[in-house]
Short mmCIF file of C-alpha atoms and ligand atoms in Angstrom, two decimals:
data_model
loop_
_atom_site.label_atom_id
_atom_site.label_comp_id
_atom_site.label_asym_id
_atom_site.label_seq_id
_atom_site.Cartn_x
_atom_site.Cartn_y
_atom_site.Cartn_z
CA UNK P 288 -24.14 10.51 -3.28
CA UNK P 289 -23.92 7.54 -0.94
CA UNK P 290 -20.66 5.69 -0.64
CA UNK P 291 -20.74 2.52 -2.72
CA UNK P 292 -18.00 -0.11 -2.60
CA UNK P 293 -17.27 -3.34 -4.44
CA UNK P 294 -17.57 -6.31 -2.11
CA UNK P 295 -15.67 -9.37 -3.33
CA UNK P 296 -17.84 -11.59 -1.09
CA UNK P 297 -21.04 -10.78 -3.01
CA UNK P 298 -19.19 -9.80 -6.24
CA UNK P 299 -21.20 -6.59 -6.38
CA UNK P 300 -20.99 -2.86 -5.76
CA UNK P 301 -23.15 -2.19 -2.69
CA UNK P 302 -24.14 0.79 -0.56
CA UNK P 303 -21.80 1.08 2.39
CA UNK P 304 -23.52 1.21 5.78
CA UNK P 305 -21.37 0.97 8.91
CA UNK P 306 -22.33 -1.64 11.49
CA UNK P 307 -22.11 1.01 14.24
CA UNK P 308 -23.29 4.53 13.38
CA UNK P 309 -20.43 6.90 12.54
CA UNK P 310 -17.66 4.34 13.02
CA UNK P 311 -15.86 1.96 10.71
CA UNK P 312 -13.67 -0.97 11.71
CA UNK P 313 -11.14 -1.82 8.99
CA UNK P 314 -8.51 -4.55 8.95
CA UNK P 315 -5.77 -4.64 6.33
CA UNK P 316 -3.49 -7.68 5.98
CA UNK P 317 0.02 -6.36 6.51
CA UNK P 318 3.43 -7.35 5.20
CA UNK P 319 5.42 -10.50 5.81
CA UNK P 320 8.57 -8.87 7.10
CA UNK P 321 11.26 -11.17 5.65
CA UNK P 322 12.34 -8.71 2.97
CA UNK P 323 11.71 -5.15 1.76
CA UNK P 324 8.26 -4.23 0.46
CA UNK P 325 8.13 -3.66 -3.30
CA UNK P 326 6.16 -0.98 -5.12
CA UNK P 327 3.50 -3.61 -5.98
CA UNK P 328 2.84 -4.31 -2.29
CA UNK P 329 2.76 -0.57 -1.78
CA UNK P 330 0.16 -0.16 -4.53
CA UNK P 331 -2.13 -2.25 -2.31
CA UNK P 332 -1.37 -0.11 0.76
CA UNK P 333 -2.03 3.07 -1.26
CA UNK P 334 -5.43 1.66 -2.30
CA UNK P 335 -6.22 0.92 1.37
CA UNK P 336 -5.10 4.40 2.38
CA UNK P 337 -7.41 5.94 -0.23
CA UNK P 338 -10.25 3.77 1.08
CA UNK P 339 -9.60 4.97 4.63
CA UNK P 340 -9.43 8.61 3.52
CA UNK P 341 -12.67 8.28 1.56
CA UNK P 342 -14.37 6.85 4.67
CA UNK P 343 -13.05 9.79 6.69
CA UNK P 344 -14.15 12.20 3.94
CA UNK P 345 -17.66 10.76 4.44
CA UNK P 346 -17.47 11.68 8.12
CA UNK P 347 -16.70 8.26 9.61
CA UNK P 348 -14.21 7.67 12.37
CA UNK P 349 -12.02 4.83 11.13
CA UNK P 350 -10.50 2.27 13.43
CA UNK P 351 -7.75 0.84 11.25
CA UNK P 352 -5.82 -2.27 12.27
CA UNK P 353 -2.83 -3.66 10.40
CA UNK P 354 -0.93 -6.81 11.30
CA UNK P 355 2.73 -7.55 10.82
CA UNK P 356 3.34 -11.17 9.81
CA UNK P 357 6.59 -12.01 11.55
CA UNK P 358 6.14 -15.78 11.84
CA UNK P 359 4.35 -18.69 10.16
CA UNK P 360 4.13 -17.62 6.50
CA UNK P 361 5.76 -20.49 4.63
CA UNK P 362 7.32 -20.24 1.18
CA UNK P 363 4.24 -21.96 -0.26
CA UNK P 364 0.80 -20.66 0.64
CA UNK P 365 -0.24 -24.33 0.93
CA UNK P 366 1.68 -24.69 4.25
CA UNK P 367 4.67 -26.44 2.79
CA UNK P 368 8.24 -25.28 2.41
CA UNK P 369 10.31 -23.19 4.74
CA UNK P 370 9.17 -20.41 7.06
CA UNK P 371 9.93 -17.18 5.19
CA UNK P 372 11.39 -15.61 8.32
CA UNK P 373 13.87 -18.45 8.92
CA UNK P 374 14.75 -18.37 5.23
CA UNK P 375 15.34 -14.59 5.40
CA UNK P 376 17.53 -15.22 8.42
CA UNK P 377 19.73 -17.64 6.45
CA UNK P 378 19.93 -15.20 3.53
CA UNK P 379 21.04 -12.24 5.63
CA UNK P 380 22.93 -13.88 8.50
CA UNK P 381 20.74 -12.00 10.99
CA UNK P 382 18.33 -13.70 13.40
CA UNK P 383 14.66 -14.04 12.44
CA UNK P 384 13.87 -11.52 15.19
CA UNK P 385 16.37 -9.01 13.83
CA UNK P 386 15.09 -9.21 10.27
CA UNK P 387 11.50 -8.83 11.50
CA UNK P 388 12.51 -5.62 13.26
CA UNK P 389 14.56 -4.31 10.32
CA UNK P 390 11.93 -4.90 7.62
CA UNK P 391 9.09 -3.62 9.82
CA UNK P 392 10.96 -0.35 10.21
CA UNK P 393 11.75 -0.18 6.49
CA UNK P 394 8.09 -0.83 5.69
CA UNK P 395 6.93 1.94 8.01
CA UNK P 396 9.47 4.28 6.39
CA UNK P 397 8.02 3.47 2.95
CA UNK P 398 4.48 4.20 4.18
CA UNK P 399 5.63 7.61 5.46
CA UNK P 400 7.38 8.40 2.16
CA UNK P 401 4.10 7.73 0.35
CA UNK P 402 2.04 9.79 2.82
CA UNK P 403 0.07 6.68 3.84
CA UNK P 404 -1.65 7.22 7.18
CA UNK P 405 -0.50 5.00 10.02
CA UNK P 406 -3.07 2.47 11.23
CA UNK P 407 -4.61 3.12 14.65
CA UNK P 408 -3.26 -0.27 15.77
CA UNK P 409 -0.18 -2.17 14.57
CA UNK P 410 -0.15 -5.76 15.75
CA UNK P 411 2.55 -8.38 15.39
CA UNK P 412 1.76 -12.09 15.13
CA UNK P 413 4.54 -12.94 17.61
CA UNK P 414 3.00 -10.62 20.23
CA UNK P 415 -0.32 -12.52 20.02
CA UNK P 416 0.62 -16.20 20.36
CA UNK P 417 -1.78 -16.79 23.28
CA UNK P 418 -4.70 -15.18 21.40
CA UNK P 419 -3.99 -17.47 18.44
CA UNK P 420 -3.82 -20.56 20.65
CA UNK P 421 -7.19 -19.56 22.16
CA UNK P 422 -8.87 -19.33 18.74
CA UNK P 423 -7.37 -22.68 17.66
CA UNK P 424 -8.73 -24.24 20.88
CA UNK P 425 -12.13 -22.75 20.14
CA UNK P 426 -12.06 -24.22 16.61
CA UNK P 427 -10.96 -27.56 18.07
CA UNK P 428 -13.80 -27.59 20.60
CA UNK P 429 -16.27 -27.04 17.78
CA UNK P 430 -14.86 -30.10 16.04
CA UNK P 431 -13.16 -28.65 12.96
CA UNK P 432 -9.57 -29.80 13.53
CA UNK P 433 -7.42 -32.90 13.14
CA UNK P 434 -3.83 -33.78 13.82
CA UNK P 435 -1.15 -34.92 11.36
CA UNK P 436 2.51 -35.67 11.98
CA UNK P 437 3.43 -32.03 11.37
CA UNK P 438 0.60 -30.03 12.88
CA UNK P 439 -3.03 -29.29 13.69
CA UNK P 440 -5.11 -28.77 10.56
CA UNK P 441 -8.49 -27.24 9.74
CA UNK P 442 -10.89 -29.70 8.09
CA UNK P 443 -12.49 -27.55 5.41
CA UNK P 444 -14.98 -30.29 4.41
CA UNK P 445 -16.83 -29.62 7.70
CA UNK P 446 -17.96 -26.20 6.47
CA UNK P 447 -20.69 -26.37 3.87
CA UNK P 448 -19.60 -23.15 2.17
CA UNK P 449 -15.82 -23.24 2.55
CA UNK P 450 -14.19 -21.14 -0.18
CA UNK P 451 -17.32 -19.16 -1.06
CA UNK P 452 -15.26 -15.93 -1.24
CA UNK P 453 -13.04 -17.52 -3.89
CA UNK P 454 -16.01 -19.30 -5.56
CA UNK P 455 -13.90 -22.44 -5.24
CA UNK P 456 -15.07 -25.54 -7.02
CA UNK P 457 -14.40 -27.94 -4.16
CA UNK P 458 -15.49 -31.07 -6.02
CA UNK P 459 -13.23 -30.13 -8.92
CA UNK P 460 -10.32 -29.68 -6.53
CA UNK P 461 -10.98 -32.99 -4.79
CA UNK P 462 -11.07 -34.79 -8.13
CA UNK P 463 -7.97 -33.12 -9.56
CA UNK P 464 -4.62 -34.40 -8.37
CA UNK P 465 -2.85 -31.09 -8.95
CA UNK P 466 -2.93 -29.93 -5.34
CA UNK P 467 -0.45 -31.39 -2.88
CA UNK P 468 -2.46 -33.30 -0.24
CA UNK P 469 0.17 -35.26 1.77
CA UNK P 470 -1.45 -36.09 5.12
CA UNK P 471 -4.22 -33.55 4.64
CA UNK P 472 -7.74 -34.93 4.39
CA UNK P 473 -8.74 -32.41 1.73
CA UNK P 474 -6.62 -30.36 -0.67
CA UNK P 475 -7.99 -27.11 0.80
CA UNK P 476 -7.23 -27.98 4.47
CA UNK P 477 -4.67 -25.73 6.09
CA UNK P 478 -2.41 -25.61 9.15
CA UNK P 479 -3.55 -23.87 12.34
CA UNK P 480 -0.47 -24.90 14.33
CA UNK P 481 2.73 -26.41 12.97
CA UNK P 482 5.10 -28.48 15.10
CA UNK P 483 8.78 -27.63 15.25
CA UNK P 484 10.59 -30.39 13.30
CA UNK P 485 11.77 -33.21 15.59
CA UNK P 486 15.25 -32.68 16.93
CA UNK P 487 15.44 -29.15 15.53
CA UNK P 488 15.14 -25.93 17.44
CA UNK P 489 13.52 -23.14 15.47
CA UNK P 490 14.40 -19.50 16.20
CA UNK P 491 10.72 -18.78 16.68
CA UNK P 492 8.76 -21.42 18.57
CA UNK P 493 6.36 -21.57 21.51
CA UNK P 494 4.81 -24.22 23.75
CA UNK P 495 1.15 -25.04 23.06
CA UNK P 496 -1.45 -27.63 24.15
CA UNK P 497 -0.49 -29.63 21.01
CA UNK P 498 3.29 -29.41 21.23
CA UNK P 499 6.06 -26.90 20.63
CA UNK P 500 5.74 -25.07 17.35
CA UNK P 501 4.35 -21.97 15.71
CA UNK P 502 1.01 -20.70 14.41
CA UNK P 503 -0.09 -21.18 10.81
CA UNK P 504 -0.16 -18.05 8.67
CA UNK P 505 -3.93 -17.45 8.63
CA UNK P 506 -4.80 -17.72 12.31
CA UNK P 507 -3.15 -14.44 13.31
CA UNK P 508 -5.65 -12.41 11.28
CA UNK P 509 -8.71 -14.15 12.77
CA UNK P 510 -7.29 -13.78 16.29
CA UNK P 511 -6.06 -10.19 16.10
CA UNK P 512 -9.02 -8.80 14.14
CA UNK P 513 -11.38 -10.25 16.77
CA UNK P 514 -9.28 -8.77 19.56
CA UNK P 515 -9.10 -5.25 18.15
CA UNK P 516 -12.26 -4.93 16.04
CA UNK P 517 -14.64 -7.60 17.31
CA UNK P 518 -15.98 -10.83 15.84
CA UNK P 519 -17.74 -9.09 12.95
CA UNK P 520 -16.59 -5.74 11.64
CA UNK P 521 -16.98 -3.52 8.58
CA UNK P 522 -14.19 -3.93 6.03
CA UNK P 523 -11.36 -6.38 5.47
CA UNK P 524 -8.79 -5.73 2.72
CA UNK P 525 -5.78 -7.18 1.00
CA UNK P 526 -4.29 -7.82 -2.41
CA UNK P 527 -6.11 -9.91 -5.03
CA UNK P 528 -3.99 -13.01 -4.29
CA UNK P 529 -5.71 -13.26 -0.90
CA UNK P 530 -9.07 -13.99 -2.57
CA UNK P 531 -8.03 -17.59 -3.25
CA UNK P 532 -6.35 -18.88 -0.07
CA UNK P 533 -5.63 -16.52 2.80
CA UNK P 534 -9.02 -14.83 3.10
CA UNK P 535 -11.16 -17.98 2.61
CA UNK P 536 -9.08 -19.53 5.40
CA UNK P 537 -9.52 -16.53 7.68
CA UNK P 538 -13.27 -16.73 7.06
CA UNK P 539 -13.33 -20.48 7.75
CA UNK P 540 -11.56 -20.03 11.13
CA UNK P 541 -13.77 -17.15 12.22
CA UNK P 542 -16.91 -18.90 11.03
CA UNK P 543 -15.98 -22.05 12.97
CA UNK P 544 -15.14 -20.16 16.16
CA UNK P 545 -17.48 -17.14 16.19
CA UNK P 546 -20.09 -18.00 13.57
CA UNK P 547 -19.56 -14.85 11.48
CA UNK P 548 -18.03 -14.28 8.08
CA UNK P 549 -15.57 -11.92 9.75
CA UNK P 550 -16.27 -8.73 7.78
CA UNK P 551 -19.26 -7.16 6.09
CA UNK P 552 -17.21 -5.98 3.08
CA UNK P 553 -14.23 -7.78 1.55
CA UNK P 554 -12.12 -5.55 -0.69
CA UNK P 555 -9.09 -6.40 -2.83
CA UNK P 556 -6.53 -4.34 -4.68
CA UNK P 557 -5.32 -5.70 -8.02
CA UNK P 558 -1.73 -6.41 -8.92
CA UNK P 559 1.01 -4.23 -10.16
CA UNK P 560 2.62 -5.97 -13.09
CA UNK P 561 5.88 -5.54 -14.87
CA UNK P 562 6.16 -6.90 -18.43
CA UNK P 563 2.64 -8.30 -17.93
CA UNK P 564 3.74 -10.53 -14.99
CA UNK P 565 2.94 -9.97 -11.33
CA UNK P 566 5.62 -8.01 -9.50
CA UNK P 567 6.73 -10.31 -6.69
CA UNK P 568 9.53 -10.97 -4.27
CA UNK P 569 9.67 -14.59 -5.38
CA UNK P 570 9.58 -13.66 -9.09
CA UNK P 571 12.63 -11.45 -8.56
CA UNK P 572 11.37 -8.60 -10.76
CA UNK P 573 10.71 -6.16 -7.99
CA UNK P 574 11.46 -2.49 -7.49
CA UNK P 575 11.47 -0.69 -4.17
CA UNK P 576 10.58 2.90 -3.35
CA UNK P 577 14.28 3.28 -2.59
CA UNK P 578 15.07 2.20 -6.17
CA UNK P 579 12.84 4.98 -7.50
CA UNK P 580 14.56 7.51 -5.23
CA UNK P 581 17.97 6.35 -6.46
CA UNK P 582 16.75 6.87 -10.03
CA UNK P 583 15.96 10.50 -9.15
CA UNK P 584 12.19 10.26 -8.55
CA UNK P 585 10.34 11.88 -5.70
CA UNK P 586 8.67 8.92 -3.88
CA UNK P 587 5.31 10.71 -3.97
CA UNK P 588 5.38 10.22 -7.75
CA UNK P 589 4.61 6.57 -6.99
CA UNK P 590 1.45 7.56 -5.16
CA UNK P 591 0.41 9.84 -8.03
CA UNK P 592 1.13 7.04 -10.54
CA UNK P 593 -1.12 4.62 -8.62
CA UNK P 594 -4.02 7.10 -8.50
CA UNK P 595 -4.11 6.98 -12.30
CA UNK P 596 -5.61 3.46 -12.31
CA UNK P 597 -8.70 2.03 -10.62
CA UNK P 598 -7.79 -0.29 -7.74
CA UNK P 599 -9.71 -3.13 -9.39
CA UNK P 600 -7.65 -3.02 -12.57
CA UNK P 601 -4.21 -4.48 -13.02
CA UNK P 602 -1.59 -1.81 -13.54
CA UNK P 603 1.49 -2.27 -15.68
CA UNK P 604 4.73 -0.59 -14.69
CA UNK P 605 7.05 1.00 -17.24
CA UNK P 606 9.71 3.65 -16.71
CA UNK P 607 8.14 5.70 -19.55
CA UNK P 608 4.79 5.85 -17.80
CA UNK P 609 6.51 6.70 -14.51
CA UNK P 610 8.27 9.57 -16.31
CA UNK P 611 4.91 10.76 -17.63
CA UNK P 612 3.47 10.68 -14.09
CA UNK P 613 6.51 12.56 -12.71
CA UNK P 614 6.07 15.36 -15.26
CA UNK P 615 2.32 15.66 -14.72
CA UNK P 616 2.71 15.61 -10.93
CA UNK P 617 5.41 18.29 -11.07
CA UNK P 618 3.18 20.47 -13.26
CA UNK P 619 0.31 20.01 -10.79
CA UNK P 620 2.41 20.91 -7.76
CA UNK P 621 3.89 24.00 -9.44
CA UNK P 622 0.44 25.16 -10.55
CA UNK P 623 -1.16 24.65 -7.14
CA UNK P 624 1.74 26.44 -5.46
CA UNK P 625 1.33 29.44 -7.73
CA UNK P 626 -2.36 29.76 -6.83
CA UNK P 627 -1.27 31.35 -3.54
CA UNK P 628 -3.54 31.39 -0.49
CA UNK P 629 -6.87 29.53 -0.38
CA UNK P 630 -10.26 31.26 0.02
CA UNK P 631 -13.62 29.43 -0.31
CA UNK P 632 -14.38 26.03 -1.83
CA UNK P 633 -16.30 25.58 -5.05
CA UNK P 634 -19.37 23.52 -4.06
CA UNK P 635 -20.00 22.25 -7.61
CA UNK P 636 -16.53 20.74 -7.88
CA UNK P 637 -16.79 19.34 -4.37
CA UNK P 638 -20.06 17.57 -5.22
CA UNK P 639 -18.61 16.02 -8.37
CA UNK P 640 -15.50 14.95 -6.48
CA UNK P 641 -17.61 13.30 -3.75
CA UNK P 642 -19.64 11.47 -6.40
CA UNK P 643 -16.51 10.11 -8.05
CA UNK P 644 -14.67 8.95 -4.97
CA UNK P 645 -17.89 7.50 -3.53
CA UNK P 646 -18.39 5.54 -6.73
CA UNK P 647 -16.19 2.66 -5.57
CA UNK P 648 -13.12 4.92 -5.27
CA UNK P 649 -12.96 6.07 -8.87
CA UNK P 650 -9.60 7.81 -8.60
CA UNK P 651 -8.85 8.07 -12.34
CA UNK P 652 -11.99 10.17 -12.69
CA UNK P 653 -11.11 12.19 -9.59
CA UNK P 654 -7.68 12.96 -11.14
CA UNK P 655 -9.36 13.97 -14.41
CA UNK P 656 -11.51 16.34 -12.34
CA UNK P 657 -8.34 17.82 -10.84
CA UNK P 658 -7.11 18.74 -14.35
CA UNK P 659 -10.53 20.09 -15.19
CA UNK P 660 -10.32 22.33 -12.10
CA UNK P 661 -6.82 23.47 -13.15
CA UNK P 662 -8.18 24.54 -16.56
CA UNK P 663 -11.36 26.17 -15.18
CA UNK P 664 -11.71 29.94 -14.96
CA UNK P 665 -12.39 29.97 -11.21
CA UNK P 666 -10.33 32.41 -9.12
CA UNK P 667 -6.94 30.92 -8.11
CA UNK P 668 -7.81 31.23 -4.40
CA UNK P 669 -11.03 29.20 -4.95
CA UNK P 670 -9.16 26.60 -6.96
CA UNK P 671 -6.62 26.39 -4.18
CA UNK P 672 -9.24 25.90 -1.44
CA UNK P 673 -11.00 23.26 -3.55
CA UNK P 674 -7.90 21.26 -4.42
CA UNK P 675 -6.73 21.26 -0.81
CA UNK P 676 -10.09 19.75 0.14
CA UNK P 677 -9.66 17.10 -2.61
CA UNK P 678 -6.21 16.44 -1.23
CA UNK P 679 -7.64 15.15 2.06
CA UNK P 680 -8.51 12.10 -0.07
CA UNK P 681 -5.75 12.18 -2.69
CA UNK P 682 -3.07 12.53 -0.01
CA UNK P 683 -0.62 14.21 -2.40
CA UNK P 684 0.50 16.66 0.27
CA UNK P 685 -0.16 19.63 -2.03
CA UNK P 686 -0.39 22.11 0.86
CA UNK P 687 3.06 21.27 2.16
CA UNK P 688 4.93 21.35 -1.16
CA UNK P 689 7.29 24.15 -2.14
CA UNK P 690 9.44 24.48 -5.25
CA UNK P 691 13.01 23.44 -4.48
CA UNK P 692 14.92 26.52 -3.28
CA UNK P 693 16.91 28.06 -6.15
CA UNK P 694 20.53 27.03 -5.87
CA UNK P 695 22.64 29.65 -4.14
CA UNK P 696 24.91 31.24 -6.76
CA UNK P 697 28.50 31.74 -5.53
CA UNK P 698 29.74 35.34 -5.06
CA UNK P 699 32.45 34.84 -7.65
CA UNK P 700 29.81 34.11 -10.28
CA UNK P 701 27.60 37.00 -9.13
CA UNK P 702 30.55 39.41 -9.48
CA UNK P 703 31.02 38.30 -13.11
CA UNK P 704 27.28 38.69 -13.74
CA UNK P 705 27.41 42.27 -12.46
CA UNK P 706 30.47 43.08 -14.58
CA UNK P 707 28.64 41.67 -17.58
CA UNK P 708 25.59 43.82 -16.85
CA UNK P 709 27.82 46.89 -16.74
CA UNK P 710 29.49 45.91 -20.03
CA UNK P 711 26.07 45.54 -21.63
CA UNK P 712 24.84 48.96 -20.45
CA UNK P 713 28.07 50.45 -21.78
CA UNK P 714 27.52 48.52 -25.03
CA UNK P 715 30.87 46.71 -24.73
CA UNK P 716 29.39 43.62 -26.39
CA UNK P 717 32.67 41.76 -26.83
CA UNK P 718 33.45 42.10 -23.10
CA UNK P 719 29.91 40.94 -22.27
CA UNK P 720 30.43 37.80 -24.37
CA UNK P 721 33.79 37.06 -22.77
CA UNK P 722 32.20 37.39 -19.31
CA UNK P 723 29.37 35.04 -20.34
CA UNK P 724 32.08 32.51 -21.29
CA UNK P 725 33.77 32.89 -17.90
CA UNK P 726 30.44 32.40 -16.10
CA UNK P 727 29.82 29.28 -18.16
CA UNK P 728 33.26 27.95 -17.28
CA UNK P 729 32.24 28.19 -13.62
CA UNK P 730 29.19 26.03 -14.36
CA UNK P 731 26.48 28.70 -14.66
CA UNK P 732 24.33 30.05 -17.46
CA UNK P 733 23.20 33.63 -17.67
CA UNK P 734 20.03 34.54 -19.50
CA UNK P 735 18.75 38.05 -20.26
CA UNK P 736 15.07 38.46 -19.42
CA UNK P 737 12.74 41.45 -19.23
CA UNK P 738 13.35 41.44 -15.46
CA UNK P 739 17.12 41.52 -15.88
CA UNK P 740 19.79 38.83 -15.89
CA UNK P 741 18.87 35.36 -14.56
CA UNK P 742 21.58 32.94 -13.48
CA UNK P 743 21.08 29.20 -13.28
CA UNK P 744 23.36 26.20 -12.89
CA UNK P 745 24.16 24.76 -16.33
CA UNK P 746 22.07 21.73 -17.22
P1 AMP J 821 3.17 -9.88 1.49
O1 AMP J 821 4.20 -9.01 2.18
O2 AMP J 821 3.74 -10.77 0.44
O3 AMP J 821 2.32 -10.65 2.50
O4 AMP J 821 2.19 -8.89 0.70
C1 AMP J 821 1.69 -7.70 1.23
C2 AMP J 821 0.49 -7.21 0.44
O5 AMP J 821 0.84 -6.89 -0.91
C3 AMP J 821 -0.63 -8.23 0.34
O6 AMP J 821 -1.88 -7.58 0.55
C4 AMP J 821 -0.51 -8.76 -1.07
O7 AMP J 821 -1.74 -9.21 -1.56
C5 AMP J 821 -0.05 -7.52 -1.81
N1 AMP J 821 0.69 -7.78 -3.08
C6 AMP J 821 1.63 -8.72 -3.34
N2 AMP J 821 2.11 -8.61 -4.60
C7 AMP J 821 1.47 -7.55 -5.17
C8 AMP J 821 1.52 -6.90 -6.46
N3 AMP J 821 2.34 -7.30 -7.44
N4 AMP J 821 0.71 -5.83 -6.67
C9 AMP J 821 -0.13 -5.38 -5.69
N5 AMP J 821 -0.22 -5.96 -4.46
C10 AMP J 821 0.56 -7.01 -4.19
ZN1 ZN J 822 -4.73 -11.62 6.79
#
């Protein structure tokens, strides 16, 4: 079956055709590195990783670019408030540059813990200031900009279809007084370049043709995607919040400068919620992968949990459902391990799997197929080969997993176990019971099985 993907731009599931045969250019909006990533952010990166793996499963070579937003993202998406990096700097006492470095590394560590493939290109906004200035100049030359006291803005009224991605009702917005306008000509206008406040030196600022300052949040994505993937490429992704502001603004900039709508497919992952509210850094209800580890979970459980829901459905987090996922995932890993060495794939299962993942990444159905395979009466070696092929997409690292090594039992305990065995063969039951008590006192439990005595740490 052909790969079909939901495109937010057309609001439809469409056949995926790459622009260049055999190759896919994919850009994923990366983190703003002023704090740790939470498991909601990581749900979005897991969705993007699955998308990339499905493309590779279909034989495409994927050129994957991810940016690191280390300047310019203000506390409000409407270009007001403080720069998140400078705010993070005040919170932690480190410089903006230091926190960018720290949280970038922490983010990359989280990706590795979730077996998310690294992009082919990482690009930082602060390493591409000149590229951003060039795109702003291009937009200016085409006549889409104006100046206010605090920066250079994009005049969205000059584009006839501004906000099409979001299906924005521009007239409604103009009429309503809800959106902060200040010196902006239109409520939807946004900053391309912000000036450093008069008399204040920011930690991150650069000279530009318009004055010292820093780039707006959206321009980095238009500039860096064009640099690494070209002016029009295959797929652009992010979380659902980007449908309303960030992505329409990226499209506006690219349309003004290069005349394209940036990407052929626009794809968005839906939110992770907790108590039916969005998990967010600003909401203060967020959990990190590290939190899950501290609670005794294997981080890969988070990946397994996310695969249980379609990326276009909101997902609610509860500890009970995480426990359920942990148990199911453990059962799956144990089962797959016991299947031993792989032999040949089962073509029927492979075809069904391809159909499901190619149907707009239907991972819940692919996971149901995994359980169906587990229950099937195929030979264990065939099941093993088949599930390892599925795992190229699932990314659960089933091939590399081994049951935790049994705890080494101290000699002292083993000596008591042997004495107890002897007592049992000699039918000295009272002695055997006393020895069991001594073993227990040392923190171990002995159990008599058909294969002999089994010793385990006491639970
Ligand atoms: P940020 O670091 O805030 O720029 O966000 C990084 C990515 O996570 C973006 O693609 C956001 O759309 C996405 N995101 C933010 N909050 C959530 C959430 N609760 N669930 C899923 N994705 C989210
Ligand atoms: Zn972006």
